[in-house]
Amino acid sequence: MSLMFSSPETLTRQFEKNRRRVILSVVAVFLLAAPVWWVTTEVYRAPLPIADIRAWTKPQALRQKLAIDIDLHFSGLPEGQTSTDIAQDVNKQLAVIYQSAEEGHVHVDTTKEQASAGIVGEEIVVPNPDVRLSFNVQAAHNATGPPSENGRYSIHVSCQSSSAIPRIHVDAGRSVVIGLPHCNEDVVQTLVGTIAGLFADEQAAYRSILNPSNPTVNTDWDNMRTMKYARKYQLTLSLLVANPSDMIVGWDIKDAIDAYIHPFLDALNDISIFSVHSQVQNYATLPITPEATNKDGSDIHIIQPHVLPQFINSAQWNLASVVTMAPPINFILYIPSQSQKPLHLVKANGDILSTNAFLMPRWGGIVIANPEANSSTYHYDVQELLPFMEIFISQLRDLLGVKTIRIPNAHLILPGVKITYSQAPMTGITLWEHDRLVRWRTIQNIADAAITLNSLATLIERLESMVVLDIIQTQVLQALGSLQSAHTSLQSSSNHTQSSLHARAAITASESAFFDPTMVAMLYFPDEHKYAVYMPLFVPISVPVLIAVLREIKRWKQGRKKKEHAKKE
Amino acid sequence: MVFSQGHWWWASLLCLVWLGQAQAGVAITDESYNEDLRFTQLPDGKVLSEFKFIRRIGPLALAKVRDNHYSLLPRSVGEIVQTFGVEELHLTFTQGTWNHQKWGYSPLGAAAGVQLWSWFNTSSVDKQWKGLTHALAGLFCASLNQIDQSNTAQPLLSFLPEGDYGEELPQDVLELRYGSLPHEAVCTENLTPWTKLLPCQTQAGIASLFNAYRLFDGHYHSMGTHIRPIITDDAGRGMEFVQTLSVVLNPLRLDNRKDWSLSSLFERKIASACALASDTKVVVTVPSHPASTLNSPPLSVLTDSHERLSAHYNLDLSTPKDTDFGVTWEDSKVDHGVNRSRWYIDAHRYQTGYGGERGGLAVDLRNHHPTADLDIIYFEAIPWYLKLYLHTLRAETAADASHEIIKDMYYQPAIDRGRPAVLEMKMTLPANSTTTLHLEFDKAYIKYTEHPPDANRGFDIGAAVITFTAIPESPPSPHDIPPQVRIHTETVLVSLPTPDFSMPYNVITLTCTLMALYFGSVFNMLTRQYQPVIVKG
């Protein structure tokens, strides 16, 4: 009723009030709805501890200390010398060599004179400040058996050796026996030289892990051969026969593997586990043609070193497995056809390679055999397979990163000392080599896990619309936790077995996070698509609202001006 | 090298080894490999070539296989069998449909596309089945990984174990899975990995005839991989691994003559016998007719009661390389081919219904036997997107209506995206009659992401399988016929309602425009003032 009688001015005023309310409420709804819309269309990204991950790439984060405990046993030590004093002196000198390495190269004192004589660069260098072996040499008084844990070694010094020249014997079981005719001040030098020498290569190897681009590191070639670490490898031994119509070849491979390969693999089962397969393949043709040539009056076929990379016929030879994801290591015994026999590998200078074998870095090893063709069949029994198994084991050592323990430049460090090394027992690997491999893999796994996590963080930061599931977060946290435990257990104790387990857990968790199938899937809605879909709704709605808002502001400003004018007047 | 010096430990090893050898003695091999190739000229002049590569692995070799030491058995196959607990495996890749009416029966006939069935000896069958299909997909470069729960069936009667299990009843302990991909195109990329499993690959033996250009140019092509357990002579458990390939080629197409030879069919000759095969047999079966001449003198010739002549050849390393088996016909018009043994039953399946919603299947089952009623088992696995109505199932026969045709029935309804509908029936087909099965279904409207890239082509429904026990002809055929005979119907192409795939965006745009219009007008109504304009005149 009242409306009917109200004047047009009142109506307009009321309407303007209403209009303002409408516009304000529409804008309010828009503003309130925007966060809801934002949240409901957002991709799920579990938060990752990016800062913690980045912290592991800083050099000081990877600074490790590898503690090595050495027990000294003396027999027949002359009066006036105590084993404790000797141990202290040895400790001091080793600390000088291995710990003040920040400046770079430190030489073992005894070699100074010779080093200046022009053999610089061949002495012991301890170049890596990041991963450092730290020795704790102590005198042991009660005789115990050989140490049973990684990182603890014993040295037995006998001061009344019957032979005139000093002798050092490196045992297969974590101990060294030093026989000296008499113990004078030289005993400290001998001990320092022995310990520093035995661990020198190991110390140098750590440098290349953390500085892979460093060109001065001479162990790079070794590392390029070595397989990337995996918890499980698949070993495949293949007998490839080029032409079975010349000769059908068989082998007693099961017994040979049980006798020669398995002891070696069992010794490594705390690092990796191996499943060993074997197969026979016939009509395995080479993708390359060997050169026919005449040497010493007999016709032979040779393969030059530069064509060896093409030796593997990966299109024809069934070497891959369809059921396992474990990295494969292949060993091939190749029997050439009658028309290509005898087939030999030659060195670059044309000499025939006596082993007739070569190693494919990070792939496996190949041996060529030329059995005598007396009948249409040939069977390799276990004894005949022995030389091939020896080659395969030495190739396997290279592929897995087993390094022979030697004192480098022994004639310079320990002049006039006769050094002997125990051979590997039936396993094909000594405890010294095994321990070193465990420590090396630990450091490498820590470094690799840090790098993998870092790449993951970079990837996730780059691709903003990528989904990151909770499982990735859990794995990343696990990896970080294991990295931390590995680091702490290295710093606080000499329990290398424990830290190797942590390092392994770290690399496993970080890799499974990085290679998770959900990370690879690119099925997500990029922002451009989102906007394209909403454009037909947002543009026609927002234009009238925006115009109305602008007009309202304009009107409001005009209204204020008018009021001010009115006031002034 | 370390090892050149360390003789003593090797020496001690040798002692061990020597002891071990005394036990093992000379290497005993209980593996055997045979090749078998049969050529048959069919009544319409086409030539059927059946290749069989048979490997029998004895208990000793099988024990080595369990330790992952392979010699005759390919490693990839052995690994699959062991990893997934497979007791028996039958996988066929087939292009084209076997023409029962014209060509008779072939033991190597298979459903078009990929057909896989396997008996498992393991507890978690579904997981192993998934692993198996994925591993086989990788091995044969096929999309076998698309066999998932939604197209896997468990037939009760149609696919009984074919292996030799001795006393035990395998069905009680083993579990069966069946899957098929009717739309799978079989090509060279499947043949190549398959031939790589052969002991002599394609370099020697009858496999040297494999010329992919010719093999895939035929009317029918089927390659099979079969694994089954066997009991060897010394009563040990062994394994038989058979690879089969059958191909129907048409010599008439080129020069309108029925003459054929290896070089005309395959453009190849057998290079040499495979050195690993203990026995390589080639059999040429032609009608016994004076107009035909065999190209090379056979070892022996047999004539059977059906006037068929089979020439047997044996290949070994001394066989000359240019042997070109084949048949020459003096009179090219001779209308003779081998009438292969008919099994009295054939089947023909087709689609009924109309429109995009209702559809139906009809199957003509014919029993040609003049006097005997024959028992068959009919099996069909129909994908879930065809909603079957079981009450519409009816069997019509022209014969006496008093016959009860469906004796027993097993039906498992489908679950959407979970499993197919499985229909398995024991039927008795009256003598000399045609029985027609009718079944109706609705076509589901599936999600637009569930359509294949070529959505308008339609969906292939896998072949129905008809299983029966063969009545032996008199005298019993010399062929090694399995106790159960299986024939397959055609696949059926069903077109489902197909959306316009640009529709989601159209819908969004249309809805948004409507919303915008509505909002705009309401907003304008609320924010604009309408008042009478007073015109002062």
Tab-separated table of N, CA and C in Angstrom, chain A residues 268-311:
chain	number	residue	atom	x	y	z
A	268	LEU	N	78.515	-62.620	-0.790
A	268	LEU	CA	78.054	-61.245	-0.997
A	268	LEU	C	76.602	-61.062	-0.594
A	269	ASN	N	75.985	-62.082	-0.004
A	269	ASN	CA	74.534	-61.994	0.150
A	269	ASN	C	74.093	-60.984	1.198
A	270	ASP	N	75.027	-60.409	1.952
A	270	ASP	CA	74.598	-59.327	2.832
A	270	ASP	C	74.537	-58.003	2.074
A	271	ILE	N	75.072	-57.974	0.857
A	271	ILE	CA	74.999	-56.747	0.056
A	271	ILE	C	73.868	-56.865	-0.959
A	272	SER	N	73.917	-57.914	-1.739
A	272	SER	CA	72.882	-58.128	-2.758
A	272	SER	C	72.585	-59.609	-2.809
A	273	ILE	N	71.384	-59.922	-3.298
A	273	ILE	CA	71.099	-61.335	-3.525
A	273	ILE	C	71.010	-61.568	-5.032
A	274	PHE	N	71.297	-62.776	-5.409
A	274	PHE	CA	71.414	-63.091	-6.833
A	274	PHE	C	70.541	-64.290	-7.158
A	275	SER	N	69.852	-64.214	-8.267
A	275	SER	CA	69.232	-65.436	-8.757
A	275	SER	C	69.971	-65.805	-10.036
A	276	VAL	N	70.397	-67.044	-10.092
A	276	VAL	CA	71.270	-67.466	-11.193
A	276	VAL	C	70.473	-68.336	-12.155
A	277	HIS	N	70.492	-67.953	-13.404
A	277	HIS	CA	69.829	-68.732	-14.437
A	277	HIS	C	70.867	-69.145	-15.476
A	278	SER	N	70.545	-70.217	-16.176
A	278	SER	CA	71.413	-70.551	-17.302
A	278	SER	C	70.538	-70.996	-18.456
A	279	GLN	N	71.050	-70.845	-19.646
A	279	GLN	CA	70.283	-71.273	-20.811
A	279	GLN	C	71.235	-71.627	-21.949
A	280	VAL	N	70.710	-72.389	-22.883
A	280	VAL	CA	71.474	-72.754	-24.078
A	280	VAL	C	70.706	-72.192	-25.261
A	281	GLN	N	71.403	-71.508	-26.122
A	281	GLN	CA	70.732	-71.011	-27.323
A	281	GLN	C	71.522	-71.395	-28.554
A	282	ASN	N	70.782	-71.870	-29.522
A	282	ASN	CA	71.430	-72.308	-30.750
A	282	ASN	C	71.173	-71.311	-31.866
A	283	TYR	N	71.954	-71.454	-32.903
A	283	TYR	CA	71.874	-70.550	-34.062
A	283	TYR	C	71.990	-69.093	-33.617
A	284	ALA	N	72.948	-68.844	-32.741
A	284	ALA	CA	73.179	-67.480	-32.283
A	284	ALA	C	74.220	-66.863	-33.216
A	285	THR	N	73.750	-66.066	-34.132
A	285	THR	CA	74.681	-65.489	-35.092
A	285	THR	C	75.224	-64.168	-34.570
A	286	LEU	N	76.438	-63.863	-35.009
A	286	LEU	CA	77.066	-62.607	-34.588
A	286	LEU	C	76.620	-61.501	-35.534
A	287	PRO	N	76.406	-60.318	-34.997
A	287	PRO	CA	76.081	-59.211	-35.905
A	287	PRO	C	77.310	-58.657	-36.615
A	288	ILE	N	78.480	-59.146	-36.241
A	288	ILE	CA	79.702	-58.670	-36.902
A	288	ILE	C	80.376	-59.847	-37.593
A	289	THR	N	81.164	-59.568	-38.584
A	289	THR	CA	81.876	-60.637	-39.279
A	289	THR	C	83.338	-60.595	-38.863
A	290	PRO	N	83.822	-61.676	-38.275
A	290	PRO	CA	85.230	-61.688	-37.874
A	290	PRO	C	86.141	-61.660	-39.104
A	291	GLU	N	87.324	-61.090	-38.925
A	291	GLU	CA	88.281	-61.045	-40.038
A	291	GLU	C	89.019	-62.374	-40.103
A	292	ALA	N	89.149	-62.893	-41.317
A	292	ALA	CA	89.954	-64.103	-41.487
A	292	ALA	C	91.392	-63.671	-41.709
A	293	THR	N	92.306	-64.321	-41.013
A	293	THR	CA	93.691	-63.919	-41.160
A	293	THR	C	94.573	-65.145	-40.917
A	294	ASN	N	95.830	-64.980	-41.198
A	294	ASN	CA	96.768	-66.080	-41.006
A	294	ASN	C	97.800	-65.678	-39.976
A	295	LYS	N	97.928	-66.501	-38.975
A	295	LYS	CA	98.899	-66.167	-37.930
A	295	LYS	C	99.729	-67.408	-37.633
A	296	ASP	N	101.008	-67.267	-37.706
A	296	ASP	CA	101.943	-68.358	-37.416
A	296	ASP	C	101.584	-69.619	-38.199
A	297	GLY	N	101.214	-69.412	-39.435
A	297	GLY	CA	100.974	-70.557	-40.298
A	297	GLY	C	99.631	-71.226	-40.168
A	298	SER	N	98.739	-70.688	-39.329
A	298	SER	CA	97.414	-71.315	-39.241
A	298	SER	C	96.344	-70.253	-39.492
A	299	ASP	N	95.267	-70.694	-40.087
A	299	ASP	CA	94.177	-69.765	-40.390
A	299	ASP	C	93.351	-69.521	-39.142
A	300	ILE	N	93.209	-68.299	-38.783
A	300	ILE	CA	92.361	-67.990	-37.634
A	300	ILE	C	91.441	-66.835	-38.003
A	301	HIS	N	90.452	-66.655	-37.169
A	301	HIS	CA	89.526	-65.536	-37.333
A	301	HIS	C	89.675	-64.637	-36.119
A	302	ILE	N	89.740	-63.355	-36.373
A	302	ILE	CA	89.968	-62.454	-35.243
A	302	ILE	C	88.888	-61.377	-35.195
A	303	ILE	N	88.696	-60.868	-33.986
A	303	ILE	CA	87.794	-59.740	-33.788
A	303	ILE	C	88.613	-58.612	-33.183
A	304	GLN	N	88.588	-57.488	-33.854
A	304	GLN	CA	89.346	-56.322	-33.384
A	304	GLN	C	88.629	-55.681	-32.196
A	305	PRO	N	89.397	-55.042	-31.322
A	305	PRO	CA	88.753	-54.458	-30.135
A	305	PRO	C	87.696	-53.408	-30.475
A	306	HIS	N	87.854	-52.677	-31.588
A	306	HIS	CA	86.917	-51.579	-31.832
A	306	HIS	C	85.541	-52.060	-32.277
A	307	VAL	N	85.424	-53.338	-32.692
A	307	VAL	CA	84.085	-53.822	-33.065
A	307	VAL	C	83.400	-54.551	-31.914
A	308	LEU	N	84.124	-54.735	-30.811
A	308	LEU	CA	83.530	-55.484	-29.696
A	308	LEU	C	82.217	-54.887	-29.185
A	309	PRO	N	82.054	-53.561	-29.163
A	309	PRO	CA	80.754	-53.045	-28.692
A	309	PRO	C	79.576	-53.548	-29.496
A	310	GLN	N	79.814	-54.013	-30.737
A	310	GLN	CA	78.695	-54.524	-31.532
A	310	GLN	C	78.545	-56.041	-31.428
A	311	PHE	N	79.285	-56.648	-30.527
A	311	PHE	CA	79.302	-58.110	-30.453
A	311	PHE	C	77.946	-58.677	-30.071
